[in-house]
PDB file of C-alpha atoms and ligand atoms in Angstrom:
ATOM      1  CA  MET E   1     -11.268  31.963  44.811  1.00  0.00           C
ATOM      2  CA  THR E   2     -13.870  29.488  43.592  1.00  0.00           C
ATOM      3  CA  ILE E   3     -12.888  27.214  40.788  1.00  0.00           C
ATOM      4  CA  GLN E   4     -15.804  25.950  38.785  1.00  0.00           C
ATOM      5  CA  LEU E   5     -15.409  22.714  36.923  1.00  0.00           C
ATOM      6  CA  TYR E   6     -17.597  22.380  33.858  1.00  0.00           C
ATOM      7  CA  HIS E   7     -18.357  18.823  32.900  1.00  0.00           C
ATOM      8  CA  MET E   8     -18.384  18.864  29.111  1.00  0.00           C
ATOM      9  CA  LYS E   9     -20.408  16.039  27.641  1.00  0.00           C
ATOM     10  CA  LYS E  10     -19.379  14.507  24.332  1.00  0.00           C
ATOM     11  CA  LEU E  11     -22.440  14.733  22.137  1.00  0.00           C
ATOM     12  CA  PHE E  12     -23.578  11.958  19.826  1.00  0.00           C
ATOM     13  CA  ILE E  13     -25.007  13.193  16.528  1.00  0.00           C
ATOM     14  CA  ILE E  14     -26.383  10.207  14.669  1.00  0.00           C
ATOM     15  CA  ALA E  15     -27.861  10.147  11.158  1.00  0.00           C
ATOM     16  CA  ASN E  16     -30.440   7.459  10.429  1.00  0.00           C
ATOM     17  CA  TRP E  17     -30.910   7.311   6.676  1.00  0.00           C
ATOM     18  CA  LYS E  18     -33.517   4.538   6.906  1.00  0.00           C
ATOM     19  CA  SER E  19     -34.207   2.853   3.529  1.00  0.00           C
ATOM     20  CA  ASN E  20     -32.650   5.657   1.497  1.00  0.00           C
ATOM     21  CA  LYS E  21     -29.531   6.149  -0.655  1.00  0.00           C
ATOM     22  CA  THR E  22     -27.762   3.873  -3.096  1.00  0.00           C
ATOM     23  CA  VAL E  23     -24.016   3.237  -2.817  1.00  0.00           C
ATOM     24  CA  LYS E  24     -23.355   6.063  -5.295  1.00  0.00           C
ATOM     25  CA  GLU E  25     -25.592   8.442  -3.344  1.00  0.00           C
ATOM     26  CA  THR E  26     -23.816   7.435  -0.148  1.00  0.00           C
ATOM     27  CA  GLU E  27     -20.481   8.350  -1.718  1.00  0.00           C
ATOM     28  CA  LYS E  28     -21.844  11.718  -2.885  1.00  0.00           C
ATOM     29  CA  TRP E  29     -23.286  12.503   0.556  1.00  0.00           C
ATOM     30  CA  LEU E  30     -19.952  11.758   2.237  1.00  0.00           C
ATOM     31  CA  HIS E  31     -18.004  13.862  -0.275  1.00  0.00           C
ATOM     32  CA  ASP E  32     -20.448  16.782   0.049  1.00  0.00           C
ATOM     33  CA  PHE E  33     -20.328  16.530   3.848  1.00  0.00           C
ATOM     34  CA  ASP E  34     -16.530  16.449   3.738  1.00  0.00           C
ATOM     35  CA  ASP E  35     -16.410  19.498   1.423  1.00  0.00           C
ATOM     36  CA  GLY E  36     -18.655  21.308   3.908  1.00  0.00           C
ATOM     37  CA  VAL E  37     -16.463  20.295   6.853  1.00  0.00           C
ATOM     38  CA  LYS E  38     -13.198  21.307   5.177  1.00  0.00           C
ATOM     39  CA  GLY E  39     -14.644  24.421   3.498  1.00  0.00           C
ATOM     40  CA  GLY E  40     -16.038  25.721   6.785  1.00  0.00           C
ATOM     41  CA  LYS E  41     -13.101  24.445   8.866  1.00  0.00           C
ATOM     42  CA  THR E  42     -15.666  22.719  11.066  1.00  0.00           C
ATOM     43  CA  ARG E  43     -14.319  20.659  13.934  1.00  0.00           C
ATOM     44  CA  VAL E  44     -16.394  17.504  13.769  1.00  0.00           C
ATOM     45  CA  GLY E  45     -13.959  15.672  16.052  1.00  0.00           C
ATOM     46  CA  GLY E  46     -15.309  17.216  19.264  1.00  0.00           C
ATOM     47  CA  LYS E  47     -18.602  15.414  18.702  1.00  0.00           C
ATOM     48  CA  LYS E  48     -19.275  11.773  17.963  1.00  0.00           C
ATOM     49  CA  VAL E  49     -20.795  11.793  14.498  1.00  0.00           C
ATOM     50  CA  ILE E  50     -22.240   8.498  13.293  1.00  0.00           C
ATOM     51  CA  VAL E  51     -24.022   7.683  10.041  1.00  0.00           C
ATOM     52  CA  ALA E  52     -26.383   4.707   9.800  1.00  0.00           C
ATOM     53  CA  SER E  53     -26.539   3.893   6.095  1.00  0.00           C
ATOM     54  CA  SER E  54     -28.243   0.802   4.695  1.00  0.00           C
ATOM     55  CA  PHE E  55     -26.400  -2.529   4.807  1.00  0.00           C
ATOM     56  CA  VAL E  56     -25.439  -2.360   1.122  1.00  0.00           C
ATOM     57  CA  SER E  57     -23.662   0.973   1.628  1.00  0.00           C
ATOM     58  CA  LEU E  58     -21.737   0.108   4.793  1.00  0.00           C
ATOM     59  CA  GLU E  59     -18.588  -1.162   3.113  1.00  0.00           C
ATOM     60  CA  HIS E  60     -18.247   1.741   0.698  1.00  0.00           C
ATOM     61  CA  ALA E  61     -19.152   4.250   3.412  1.00  0.00           C
ATOM     62  CA  ARG E  62     -16.263   2.965   5.507  1.00  0.00           C
ATOM     63  CA  TYR E  63     -13.913   3.134   2.499  1.00  0.00           C
ATOM     64  CA  CYS E  64     -14.922   6.766   1.784  1.00  0.00           C
ATOM     65  CA  MET E  65     -14.706   7.823   5.459  1.00  0.00           C
ATOM     66  CA  ARG E  66     -11.154   6.451   5.673  1.00  0.00           C
ATOM     67  CA  ASN E  67     -10.143   7.867   2.317  1.00  0.00           C
ATOM     68  CA  LEU E  68     -11.431  11.339   3.196  1.00  0.00           C
ATOM     69  CA  LYS E  69     -10.058  11.073   6.770  1.00  0.00           C
ATOM     70  CA  LEU E  70     -13.506  12.061   7.966  1.00  0.00           C
ATOM     71  CA  SER E  71     -14.156  11.828  11.732  1.00  0.00           C
ATOM     72  CA  VAL E  72     -17.408   9.998  11.156  1.00  0.00           C
ATOM     73  CA  GLU E  73     -18.244   6.425  12.125  1.00  0.00           C
ATOM     74  CA  SER E  74     -20.759   3.964  10.740  1.00  0.00           C
ATOM     75  CA  ALA E  75     -23.752   2.276  12.294  1.00  0.00           C
ATOM     76  CA  ALA E  76     -25.995  -0.437  10.896  1.00  0.00           C
ATOM     77  CA  GLN E  77     -29.746   0.116  11.149  1.00  0.00           C
ATOM     78  CA  ASP E  78     -30.606  -3.385  12.342  1.00  0.00           C
ATOM     79  CA  ILE E  79     -29.049  -6.734  13.265  1.00  0.00           C
ATOM     80  CA  SER E  80     -30.159 -10.342  12.981  1.00  0.00           C
ATOM     81  CA  PRO E  81     -31.328 -11.879  16.276  1.00  0.00           C
ATOM     82  CA  PHE E  82     -29.329 -14.984  15.211  1.00  0.00           C
ATOM     83  CA  ASP E  83     -25.723 -15.771  14.456  1.00  0.00           C
ATOM     84  CA  LYS E  84     -24.710 -17.037  11.016  1.00  0.00           C
ATOM     85  CA  GLY E  85     -26.761 -19.822   9.537  1.00  0.00           C
ATOM     86  CA  ALA E  86     -29.988 -20.593   7.728  1.00  0.00           C
ATOM     87  CA  TYR E  87     -31.721 -17.232   8.214  1.00  0.00           C
ATOM     88  CA  THR E  88     -32.425 -15.996   4.701  1.00  0.00           C
ATOM     89  CA  GLY E  89     -32.251 -12.255   4.283  1.00  0.00           C
ATOM     90  CA  GLU E  90     -30.723 -11.530   7.700  1.00  0.00           C
ATOM     91  CA  VAL E  91     -27.432  -9.720   8.337  1.00  0.00           C
ATOM     92  CA  ASN E  92     -25.637 -11.012  11.417  1.00  0.00           C
ATOM     93  CA  GLY E  93     -23.426  -9.316  13.992  1.00  0.00           C
ATOM     94  CA  ALA E  94     -20.123 -10.693  12.647  1.00  0.00           C
ATOM     95  CA  GLN E  95     -20.977  -9.368   9.187  1.00  0.00           C
ATOM     96  CA  ILE E  96     -21.843  -5.932  10.559  1.00  0.00           C
ATOM     97  CA  LYS E  97     -18.732  -5.781  12.730  1.00  0.00           C
ATOM     98  CA  GLU E  98     -16.553  -5.850   9.590  1.00  0.00           C
ATOM     99  CA  PHE E  99     -17.823  -2.373   8.740  1.00  0.00           C
ATOM    100  CA  ALA E 100     -19.402  -0.705  11.782  1.00  0.00           C
ATOM    101  CA  ASN E 101     -19.094  -0.356  15.551  1.00  0.00           C
ATOM    102  CA  TYR E 102     -22.690   0.652  16.277  1.00  0.00           C
ATOM    103  CA  VAL E 103     -26.125  -0.710  15.451  1.00  0.00           C
ATOM    104  CA  ILE E 104     -29.595   0.783  15.837  1.00  0.00           C
ATOM    105  CA  VAL E 105     -31.945  -1.631  17.590  1.00  0.00           C
ATOM    106  CA  GLY E 106     -35.686  -1.495  18.181  1.00  0.00           C
ATOM    107  CA  HIS E 107     -36.519   1.507  16.013  1.00  0.00           C
ATOM    108  CA  SER E 108     -40.270   2.201  16.186  1.00  0.00           C
ATOM    109  CA  GLU E 109     -40.549   1.656  12.429  1.00  0.00           C
ATOM    110  CA  ARG E 110     -39.298  -1.905  12.940  1.00  0.00           C
ATOM    111  CA  ARG E 111     -41.648  -2.434  15.875  1.00  0.00           C
ATOM    112  CA  LYS E 112     -44.582  -1.118  13.798  1.00  0.00           C
ATOM    113  CA  ASN E 113     -43.864  -2.485  10.299  1.00  0.00           C
ATOM    114  CA  PHE E 114     -41.978  -5.690  11.092  1.00  0.00           C
ATOM    115  CA  GLY E 115     -43.696  -6.795  14.301  1.00  0.00           C
ATOM    116  CA  GLU E 116     -40.630  -6.524  16.537  1.00  0.00           C
ATOM    117  CA  ASP E 117     -41.502  -6.964  20.194  1.00  0.00           C
ATOM    118  CA  ASP E 118     -39.457  -6.537  23.357  1.00  0.00           C
ATOM    119  CA  ASP E 119     -38.225 -10.173  23.200  1.00  0.00           C
ATOM    120  CA  MET E 120     -36.918  -9.714  19.693  1.00  0.00           C
ATOM    121  CA  VAL E 121     -35.308  -6.414  20.684  1.00  0.00           C
ATOM    122  CA  ALA E 122     -33.641  -8.142  23.658  1.00  0.00           C
ATOM    123  CA  LYS E 123     -32.200 -10.852  21.347  1.00  0.00           C
ATOM    124  CA  LYS E 124     -30.835  -8.183  19.037  1.00  0.00           C
ATOM    125  CA  ILE E 125     -29.197  -6.321  21.929  1.00  0.00           C
ATOM    126  CA  GLU E 126     -27.608  -9.604  22.969  1.00  0.00           C
ATOM    127  CA  MET E 127     -26.267 -10.227  19.472  1.00  0.00           C
ATOM    128  CA  ALA E 128     -24.890  -6.695  19.271  1.00  0.00           C
ATOM    129  CA  MET E 129     -23.077  -7.184  22.564  1.00  0.00           C
ATOM    130  CA  LYS E 130     -21.763 -10.593  21.523  1.00  0.00           C
ATOM    131  CA  HIS E 131     -20.124  -9.017  18.492  1.00  0.00           C
ATOM    132  CA  SER E 132     -18.858  -5.930  20.347  1.00  0.00           C
ATOM    133  CA  LEU E 133     -21.263  -3.609  18.597  1.00  0.00           C
ATOM    134  CA  ILE E 134     -22.679  -0.748  20.643  1.00  0.00           C
ATOM    135  CA  PRO E 135     -26.477  -0.846  20.425  1.00  0.00           C
ATOM    136  CA  ILE E 136     -28.359   2.407  19.936  1.00  0.00           C
ATOM    137  CA  LEU E 137     -31.625   1.289  21.493  1.00  0.00           C
ATOM    138  CA  CYS E 138     -34.661   3.306  20.405  1.00  0.00           C
ATOM    139  CA  ILE E 139     -37.496   3.618  22.875  1.00  0.00           C
ATOM    140  CA  SER E 140     -40.661   5.649  22.599  1.00  0.00           C
ATOM    141  CA  ASN E 141     -41.817   5.427  26.205  1.00  0.00           C
ATOM    142  CA  LEU E 142     -40.571   4.603  29.695  1.00  0.00           C
ATOM    143  CA  ASP E 143     -42.242   1.142  29.679  1.00  0.00           C
ATOM    144  CA  GLN E 144     -39.846   0.092  26.950  1.00  0.00           C
ATOM    145  CA  VAL E 145     -36.912   1.216  29.117  1.00  0.00           C
ATOM    146  CA  GLN E 146     -38.285  -0.797  32.038  1.00  0.00           C
ATOM    147  CA  SER E 147     -38.635  -3.913  29.908  1.00  0.00           C
ATOM    148  CA  SER E 148     -35.045  -3.659  28.635  1.00  0.00           C
ATOM    149  CA  ARG E 149     -33.648  -2.541  32.010  1.00  0.00           C
ATOM    150  CA  PHE E 150     -32.017  -5.838  32.997  1.00  0.00           C
ATOM    151  CA  LYS E 151     -30.527  -6.316  29.569  1.00  0.00           C
ATOM    152  CA  ILE E 152     -29.075  -2.802  29.626  1.00  0.00           C
ATOM    153  CA  GLN E 153     -27.703  -3.144  33.156  1.00  0.00           C
ATOM    154  CA  SER E 154     -26.271  -6.598  32.546  1.00  0.00           C
ATOM    155  CA  TYR E 155     -24.111  -5.077  29.844  1.00  0.00           C
ATOM    156  CA  ASP E 156     -22.652  -2.553  32.175  1.00  0.00           C
ATOM    157  CA  ASN E 157     -24.545   0.208  30.432  1.00  0.00           C
ATOM    158  CA  ARG E 158     -22.440  -0.087  27.260  1.00  0.00           C
ATOM    159  CA  ILE E 159     -25.450   0.999  25.304  1.00  0.00           C
ATOM    160  CA  ILE E 160     -26.909   4.243  23.994  1.00  0.00           C
ATOM    161  CA  LEU E 161     -30.609   4.994  24.409  1.00  0.00           C
ATOM    162  CA  ALA E 162     -32.586   7.175  22.026  1.00  0.00           C
ATOM    163  CA  TYR E 163     -35.886   8.550  23.248  1.00  0.00           C
ATOM    164  CA  GLU E 164     -38.078   8.950  20.171  1.00  0.00           C
ATOM    165  CA  PRO E 165     -41.733   9.804  20.857  1.00  0.00           C
ATOM    166  CA  LEU E 166     -43.921   8.347  18.094  1.00  0.00           C
ATOM    167  CA  PHE E 167     -45.748  11.580  17.322  1.00  0.00           C
ATOM    168  CA  ALA E 168     -42.445  13.352  16.601  1.00  0.00           C
ATOM    169  CA  ILE E 169     -40.928  10.890  14.139  1.00  0.00           C
ATOM    170  CA  GLY E 170     -41.037  12.227  10.595  1.00  0.00           C
ATOM    171  CA  SER E 171     -43.876  14.610  11.493  1.00  0.00           C
ATOM    172  CA  GLY E 172     -42.075  17.938  11.612  1.00  0.00           C
ATOM    173  CA  GLN E 173     -43.491  18.252  15.143  1.00  0.00           C
ATOM    174  CA  ALA E 174     -40.620  17.768  17.587  1.00  0.00           C
ATOM    175  CA  ASP E 175     -41.235  17.175  21.286  1.00  0.00           C
ATOM    176  CA  THR E 176     -40.627  20.151  23.542  1.00  0.00           C
ATOM    177  CA  PRO E 177     -37.056  20.262  24.874  1.00  0.00           C
ATOM    178  CA  GLN E 178     -38.515  20.429  28.403  1.00  0.00           C
ATOM    179  CA  ASN E 179     -40.489  17.212  27.985  1.00  0.00           C
ATOM    180  CA  ALA E 180     -37.572  15.446  26.269  1.00  0.00           C
ATOM    181  CA  GLU E 181     -35.321  16.533  29.157  1.00  0.00           C
ATOM    182  CA  SER E 182     -37.781  15.258  31.728  1.00  0.00           C
ATOM    183  CA  VAL E 183     -38.047  11.844  29.996  1.00  0.00           C
ATOM    184  CA  ALA E 184     -34.247  11.644  29.572  1.00  0.00           C
ATOM    185  CA  ALA E 185     -33.779  12.405  33.282  1.00  0.00           C
ATOM    186  CA  LYS E 186     -36.286   9.659  34.210  1.00  0.00           C
ATOM    187  CA  ILE E 187     -34.498   7.195  31.896  1.00  0.00           C
ATOM    188  CA  LYS E 188     -31.249   7.987  33.698  1.00  0.00           C
ATOM    189  CA  GLU E 189     -32.918   7.205  37.019  1.00  0.00           C
ATOM    190  CA  ILE E 190     -33.774   3.734  35.671  1.00  0.00           C
ATOM    191  CA  VAL E 191     -30.455   3.032  33.931  1.00  0.00           C
ATOM    192  CA  ASN E 192     -27.674   5.146  35.419  1.00  0.00           C
ATOM    193  CA  ASP E 193     -24.908   6.561  33.336  1.00  0.00           C
ATOM    194  CA  THR E 194     -26.376   5.556  30.010  1.00  0.00           C
ATOM    195  CA  PRO E 195     -26.162   8.223  27.323  1.00  0.00           C
ATOM    196  CA  VAL E 196     -29.661   9.315  26.295  1.00  0.00           C
ATOM    197  CA  LEU E 197     -30.340  10.926  22.924  1.00  0.00           C
ATOM    198  CA  TYR E 198     -33.454  12.671  21.676  1.00  0.00           C
ATOM    199  CA  GLY E 199     -34.914  11.816  18.244  1.00  0.00           C
ATOM    200  CA  GLY E 200     -37.934  13.119  16.344  1.00  0.00           C
ATOM    201  CA  SER E 201     -38.020  15.967  13.778  1.00  0.00           C
ATOM    202  CA  VAL E 202     -34.627  17.355  14.774  1.00  0.00           C
ATOM    203  CA  THR E 203     -33.321  20.057  12.420  1.00  0.00           C
ATOM    204  CA  SER E 204     -30.461  22.543  12.428  1.00  0.00           C
ATOM    205  CA  LEU E 205     -32.878  25.105  13.877  1.00  0.00           C
ATOM    206  CA  ASN E 206     -34.051  23.162  16.933  1.00  0.00           C
ATOM    207  CA  VAL E 207     -31.079  20.862  17.666  1.00  0.00           C
ATOM    208  CA  ASN E 208     -29.455  23.117  20.238  1.00  0.00           C
ATOM    209  CA  SER E 209     -32.643  23.440  22.273  1.00  0.00           C
ATOM    210  CA  PHE E 210     -32.282  19.689  22.930  1.00  0.00           C
ATOM    211  CA  THR E 211     -28.514  19.282  23.213  1.00  0.00           C
ATOM    212  CA  LYS E 212     -28.227  22.095  25.755  1.00  0.00           C
ATOM    213  CA  MET E 213     -30.438  20.143  28.161  1.00  0.00           C
ATOM    214  CA  PRO E 214     -28.407  18.542  30.967  1.00  0.00           C
ATOM    215  CA  SER E 215     -29.744  14.982  30.574  1.00  0.00           C
ATOM    216  CA  ILE E 216     -29.660  14.857  26.770  1.00  0.00           C
ATOM    217  CA  ASP E 217     -26.416  13.542  25.278  1.00  0.00           C
ATOM    218  CA  GLY E 218     -27.127  14.039  21.608  1.00  0.00           C
ATOM    219  CA  VAL E 219     -29.639  13.485  18.846  1.00  0.00           C
ATOM    220  CA  LEU E 220     -30.780  10.812  16.403  1.00  0.00           C
ATOM    221  CA  VAL E 221     -31.745  12.462  13.138  1.00  0.00           C
ATOM    222  CA  GLY E 222     -33.840  10.895  10.380  1.00  0.00           C
ATOM    223  CA  GLY E 223     -35.209  13.067   7.538  1.00  0.00           C
ATOM    224  CA  ALA E 224     -32.919  16.060   8.097  1.00  0.00           C
ATOM    225  CA  SER E 225     -29.822  13.853   7.864  1.00  0.00           C
ATOM    226  CA  LEU E 226     -30.459  12.990   4.213  1.00  0.00           C
ATOM    227  CA  ASN E 227     -29.095  16.362   3.129  1.00  0.00           C
ATOM    228  CA  PRO E 228     -25.359  16.503   3.970  1.00  0.00           C
ATOM    229  CA  LEU E 229     -25.249  20.284   4.396  1.00  0.00           C
ATOM    230  CA  GLU E 230     -28.284  20.348   6.687  1.00  0.00           C
ATOM    231  CA  PHE E 231     -26.746  17.509   8.701  1.00  0.00           C
ATOM    232  CA  LEU E 232     -23.491  19.463   8.905  1.00  0.00           C
ATOM    233  CA  GLU E 233     -25.466  22.456  10.260  1.00  0.00           C
ATOM    234  CA  ILE E 234     -26.990  20.128  12.853  1.00  0.00           C
ATOM    235  CA  VAL E 235     -23.512  18.973  13.884  1.00  0.00           C
ATOM    236  CA  LYS E 236     -22.307  22.596  14.105  1.00  0.00           C
ATOM    237  CA  ASN E 237     -25.319  23.896  16.010  1.00  0.00           C
ATOM    238  CA  ALA E 238     -25.601  20.981  18.471  1.00  0.00           C
TER     239      ALA E 238
HETATM  240  C1  PEP R   1     -35.980   8.558  13.335  1.00  0.00           C
HETATM  241  O1  PEP R   1     -36.728   7.919  12.609  1.00  0.00           O
HETATM  242  O2  PEP R   1     -35.130   7.992  14.046  1.00  0.00           O
HETATM  243  C2  PEP R   1     -36.137  10.001  13.330  1.00  0.00           C
HETATM  244  C3  PEP R   1     -35.705  10.664  14.350  1.00  0.00           C
HETATM  245  O3  PEP R   1     -36.771  10.542  12.227  1.00  0.00           O
HETATM  246  P1  PEP R   1     -37.026  12.098  11.938  1.00  0.00           P
HETATM  247  O4  PEP R   1     -35.796  12.861  12.333  1.00  0.00           O
HETATM  248  O5  PEP R   1     -37.281  12.150  10.457  1.00  0.00           O
HETATM  249  O6  PEP R   1     -38.193  12.491  12.743  1.00  0.00           O
END
């Protein structure tokens, strides 16, 4: 008799709200999501569901998640490249760590609109690691993986990578699952054992075509995560 062992991967389903939602709207989203979870008896626990709200919502998001006993964790969307001190407007790793265990780093919108380069991204990864935050490092091509390779490996791969091709972000035009799989597999050749997510126009209708691919460990969802019931469908269908 042959016994087949199926290696079940734990999927990451991460919402990136970008610069959206007030504290009140954050509370409503979490309550609506929770109603959907409990109403549909959805098991969210089998997947790692993470919501990246804006800094001002992080504290209340954590309060609501605990109060509702929701199996959802928080991420910040950015981190200061410096520790505490005279850096007006920045939010440092120690401040984030009070409310979240994850932080998105190097999102293409930060590279494009705020001039972040690979050096800045490397400093942010370092700060995340220093404060025991798991970085979710966004990359839009393999060159960016190569340039962060040593940083990623020096942290024993305690990092999550999100492959987000520029043309797919916010465009409604997702990459093909085959191409995303091929890039994810190449990323894993460069940095072994690192979870690789796909991001770019993911919806409840296409999510499974990505998450069923062997090298893809989950999704990073922007626009479609703003609606709690659509995001819940994404979690269910992944
Ligand atoms: C993103 O910006 O990380 C993203 C994936 O956006 P969207 O899902 O809206 O394409």
